[in-house]
């Protein structure tokens, strides 16, 4: 939704101004601009303003995108490893938010093991997706998605405590996807890059 992305941009500009404002005159105007952005966001998202105000932590540094890491794992039949989310009961390739103190590759192998019980190593980076450039459902945050090709090294297929399932699927017979996390077009792009050994990295 273009309007929501524009509002998030306005909010980010206001928060940047609050970080660097040196006088009360400018701080008041950036606070007002941020409040207007939140009110517009509440209207577009059809949510009470109080929910959005409590949703965001106070910004004390330059606002930047959040980072999501995802792993494409193929078995010997070139089937795709997927995990079933408890939140919406739909499927995604394993992954989650990047964590402070871990490298991106460590984050993704950790997520894969926690969600599916399988051990992997990272082979290479396949893509960096800017979430707003793809038809995901609207979300309050601005997000980059790092997608890695990972190789199985061991473990036993068994879904994690916070997941409903873990299984391998053919690329032409995918289950219902959690589109907030991954899109069919992205899975097929990542799959093609992996099986055809395309060494370029997709970005944006």
Tab-separated table of C-alpha atoms in Angstrom:
chain	number	residue	atom	x	y	z
A	1	UNK	CA	0.000	0.000	0.000
A	2	UNK	CA	1.725	3.148	-1.267
A	3	UNK	CA	0.051	5.485	1.239
A	4	UNK	CA	1.251	3.440	4.230
A	5	UNK	CA	4.833	3.376	2.931
A	6	UNK	CA	4.753	7.169	2.471
A	7	UNK	CA	3.444	7.616	6.019
A	8	UNK	CA	6.200	5.370	7.403
A	9	UNK	CA	8.719	7.516	5.516
A	10	UNK	CA	7.272	10.682	7.061
A	11	UNK	CA	7.457	9.078	10.507
A	12	UNK	CA	11.102	8.092	9.931
A	13	UNK	CA	11.985	11.632	8.824
A	14	UNK	CA	10.318	13.059	11.935
A	15	UNK	CA	12.225	10.617	14.167
A	16	UNK	CA	15.501	11.482	12.448
A	17	UNK	CA	14.757	15.136	13.137
A	18	UNK	CA	14.104	14.368	16.815
A	19	UNK	CA	17.463	12.589	17.108
A	20	UNK	CA	19.409	15.536	15.725
A	21	UNK	CA	17.299	18.550	16.766
A	22	UNK	CA	19.301	20.907	18.959
A	23	UNK	CA	16.579	23.294	20.096
A	24	UNK	CA	13.086	22.997	21.535
A	25	UNK	CA	11.564	24.925	18.614
A	26	UNK	CA	12.468	22.200	16.120
A	27	UNK	CA	11.764	19.354	18.552
A	28	UNK	CA	8.160	20.515	18.951
A	29	UNK	CA	7.641	20.524	15.192
A	30	UNK	CA	9.189	17.089	14.695
A	31	UNK	CA	7.045	15.725	17.548
A	32	UNK	CA	3.955	17.177	15.873
A	33	UNK	CA	4.974	15.686	12.515
A	34	UNK	CA	5.504	12.282	14.131
A	35	UNK	CA	2.090	12.473	15.816
A	36	UNK	CA	0.414	13.346	12.514
A	37	UNK	CA	2.140	10.367	10.888
A	38	UNK	CA	0.884	8.035	13.632
A	39	UNK	CA	-2.661	9.373	13.276
A	40	UNK	CA	-2.545	8.848	9.505
A	41	UNK	CA	-1.129	5.356	10.002
A	42	UNK	CA	-3.924	4.510	12.437
A	43	UNK	CA	-6.488	5.711	9.907
A	44	UNK	CA	-4.984	3.766	6.989
A	45	UNK	CA	-4.490	0.606	9.070
A	46	UNK	CA	-7.943	0.982	10.711
A	47	UNK	CA	-6.383	0.583	14.163
A	48	UNK	CA	-6.797	2.685	17.336
A	49	UNK	CA	-4.086	5.316	17.693
A	50	UNK	CA	-3.247	4.050	21.202
A	51	UNK	CA	-2.220	0.647	19.798
A	52	UNK	CA	0.271	2.198	17.379
A	53	UNK	CA	1.632	4.577	20.009
A	54	UNK	CA	2.338	1.609	22.294
A	55	UNK	CA	3.638	-0.504	19.407
A	56	UNK	CA	6.672	1.655	18.669
A	57	UNK	CA	9.593	2.043	21.045
A	58	UNK	CA	10.927	5.600	21.526
A	59	UNK	CA	13.572	6.372	18.909
A	60	UNK	CA	16.893	7.569	20.310
A	61	UNK	CA	19.066	6.931	17.256
A	62	UNK	CA	18.848	7.253	13.474
A	63	UNK	CA	15.900	5.052	12.361
A	64	UNK	CA	16.922	2.177	10.067
A	65	UNK	CA	15.161	-0.835	8.489
A	66	UNK	CA	14.648	-4.040	10.459
A	67	UNK	CA	16.386	-7.158	9.108
A	68	UNK	CA	14.734	-10.531	8.485
A	69	UNK	CA	16.861	-13.594	7.579
A	70	UNK	CA	15.559	-16.604	5.627
A	71	UNK	CA	17.163	-19.869	4.527
A	72	UNK	CA	16.474	-21.855	1.360
A	73	UNK	CA	17.289	-25.502	2.124
A	74	UNK	CA	16.954	-28.258	-0.497
A	75	UNK	CA	17.094	-32.023	0.039
A	76	UNK	CA	18.514	-34.622	-2.371
A	77	UNK	CA	15.271	-34.437	-4.406
A	78	UNK	CA	15.536	-30.630	-4.650
A	79	UNK	CA	12.483	-30.271	-2.431
A	80	UNK	CA	12.221	-27.115	-0.332
A	81	UNK	CA	12.346	-27.161	3.464
A	82	UNK	CA	9.423	-25.249	4.972
A	83	UNK	CA	8.049	-24.529	8.427
A	84	UNK	CA	4.420	-23.951	9.436
A	85	UNK	CA	3.874	-20.800	11.480
A	86	UNK	CA	1.799	-20.981	14.646
A	87	UNK	CA	0.665	-17.372	14.261
A	88	UNK	CA	-1.268	-17.851	11.031
A	89	UNK	CA	-1.093	-21.601	10.366
A	90	UNK	CA	0.644	-21.015	7.026
A	91	UNK	CA	4.040	-22.010	5.641
A	92	UNK	CA	7.336	-20.236	4.998
A	93	UNK	CA	10.970	-21.031	4.415
A	94	UNK	CA	12.642	-20.992	7.863
A	95	UNK	CA	13.860	-17.712	9.316
A	96	UNK	CA	13.089	-14.730	11.502
A	97	UNK	CA	14.456	-11.455	12.838
A	98	UNK	CA	18.214	-11.001	12.880
A	99	UNK	CA	19.543	-10.903	16.444
A	100	UNK	CA	22.109	-8.541	17.941
A	101	UNK	CA	25.397	-10.321	18.616
A	102	UNK	CA	25.006	-12.894	15.825
A	103	UNK	CA	26.244	-12.711	12.244
A	104	UNK	CA	23.563	-13.010	9.537
A	105	UNK	CA	24.742	-16.541	8.656
A	106	UNK	CA	24.642	-17.627	12.303
A	107	UNK	CA	21.155	-16.136	12.674
A	108	UNK	CA	19.757	-18.073	9.732
A	109	UNK	CA	21.248	-21.464	10.670
A	110	UNK	CA	20.031	-20.925	14.245
A	111	UNK	CA	16.496	-20.189	13.013
A	112	UNK	CA	16.495	-23.229	10.718
A	113	UNK	CA	17.534	-25.534	13.564
A	114	UNK	CA	15.013	-24.049	16.010
A	115	UNK	CA	12.113	-24.241	13.537
A	116	UNK	CA	12.836	-27.576	11.808
A	117	UNK	CA	15.372	-29.510	13.900
A	118	UNK	CA	17.844	-29.660	10.991
A	119	UNK	CA	21.458	-28.494	11.006
A	120	UNK	CA	22.780	-26.489	8.077
A	121	UNK	CA	25.670	-24.396	6.859
A	122	UNK	CA	25.343	-21.285	4.721
A	123	UNK	CA	26.541	-21.675	1.140
A	124	UNK	CA	25.954	-18.146	-0.126
A	125	UNK	CA	23.638	-15.146	-0.167
A	126	UNK	CA	20.917	-15.421	-2.805
A	127	UNK	CA	18.907	-12.220	-2.428
A	128	UNK	CA	18.271	-9.049	-0.468
A	129	UNK	CA	14.602	-8.124	-0.731
A	130	UNK	CA	13.253	-4.689	0.144
A	131	UNK	CA	9.884	-5.768	1.464
A	132	UNK	CA	8.001	-2.704	0.246
A	133	UNK	CA	9.113	-3.487	-3.330
A	134	UNK	CA	7.177	-6.779	-3.262
A	135	UNK	CA	3.441	-7.445	-2.731
A	136	UNK	CA	3.602	-8.469	0.932
A	137	UNK	CA	0.743	-7.426	3.237
A	138	UNK	CA	1.257	-3.942	4.766
A	139	UNK	CA	3.372	-3.847	7.935
A	140	UNK	CA	4.349	-1.001	10.310
A	141	UNK	CA	8.104	-1.562	9.964
A	142	UNK	CA	10.390	-1.038	6.982
A	143	UNK	CA	12.115	-4.381	6.394
A	144	UNK	CA	15.018	-5.865	4.428
A	145	UNK	CA	14.960	-9.655	3.921
A	146	UNK	CA	18.302	-11.503	3.567
A	147	UNK	CA	17.799	-14.886	1.880
A	148	UNK	CA	20.585	-17.476	2.015
A	149	UNK	CA	21.154	-20.815	0.310
A	150	UNK	CA	21.887	-23.345	3.057
A	151	UNK	CA	23.143	-26.941	2.900
A	152	UNK	CA	21.921	-29.768	5.120
A	153	UNK	CA	24.561	-31.194	7.466
A	154	UNK	CA	22.525	-33.245	9.948
A	155	UNK	CA	19.800	-33.186	12.548
A	156	UNK	CA	16.339	-34.725	12.494
A	157	UNK	CA	13.258	-33.166	10.931
A	158	UNK	CA	11.050	-32.058	13.815
A	159	UNK	CA	9.238	-28.740	14.117
A	160	UNK	CA	10.138	-26.364	16.931
A	161	UNK	CA	7.961	-25.620	19.967
A	162	UNK	CA	6.658	-22.391	18.423
A	163	UNK	CA	5.890	-23.924	14.999
A	164	UNK	CA	3.079	-26.213	13.851
A	165	UNK	CA	5.030	-28.284	11.350
A	166	UNK	CA	8.139	-28.793	9.242
A	167	UNK	CA	8.337	-30.626	5.911
A	168	UNK	CA	9.830	-30.673	2.416
A	169	UNK	CA	7.738	-29.601	-0.594
A	170	UNK	CA	8.148	-29.675	-4.362
A	171	UNK	CA	8.526	-26.201	-5.849
A	172	UNK	CA	5.436	-26.804	-8.018
A	173	UNK	CA	3.334	-28.046	-5.104
A	174	UNK	CA	3.833	-25.464	-2.367
A	175	UNK	CA	1.477	-25.248	0.650
A	176	UNK	CA	-0.457	-22.124	1.584
A	177	UNK	CA	2.184	-19.486	2.233
A	178	UNK	CA	2.550	-16.991	5.063
A	179	UNK	CA	2.841	-14.049	2.677
A	180	UNK	CA	3.930	-11.695	5.429
A	181	UNK	CA	7.146	-13.755	5.492
A	182	UNK	CA	7.667	-15.089	1.953
A	183	UNK	CA	5.982	-14.947	-1.442
A	184	UNK	CA	5.646	-17.707	-4.045
A	185	UNK	CA	7.472	-15.528	-6.578
A	186	UNK	CA	10.386	-15.144	-4.164
A	187	UNK	CA	10.586	-18.874	-3.398
A	188	UNK	CA	10.613	-19.737	-7.086
A	189	UNK	CA	13.252	-17.098	-7.801
A	190	UNK	CA	15.471	-18.369	-4.981
A	191	UNK	CA	14.918	-21.982	-6.072
A	192	UNK	CA	15.889	-21.228	-9.680
A	193	UNK	CA	19.017	-19.381	-8.570
A	194	UNK	CA	20.004	-22.347	-6.405
A	195	UNK	CA	19.368	-25.266	-8.778
A	196	UNK	CA	20.787	-23.428	-11.799
A	197	UNK	CA	23.786	-22.322	-9.724
A	198	UNK	CA	23.315	-18.659	-10.599
A	199	UNK	CA	26.017	-16.835	-8.649
A	200	UNK	CA	24.592	-13.324	-8.924
A	201	UNK	CA	22.833	-11.886	-5.887
A	202	UNK	CA	19.380	-10.412	-6.454
A	203	UNK	CA	18.756	-7.117	-4.675
A	204	UNK	CA	15.736	-4.867	-4.132
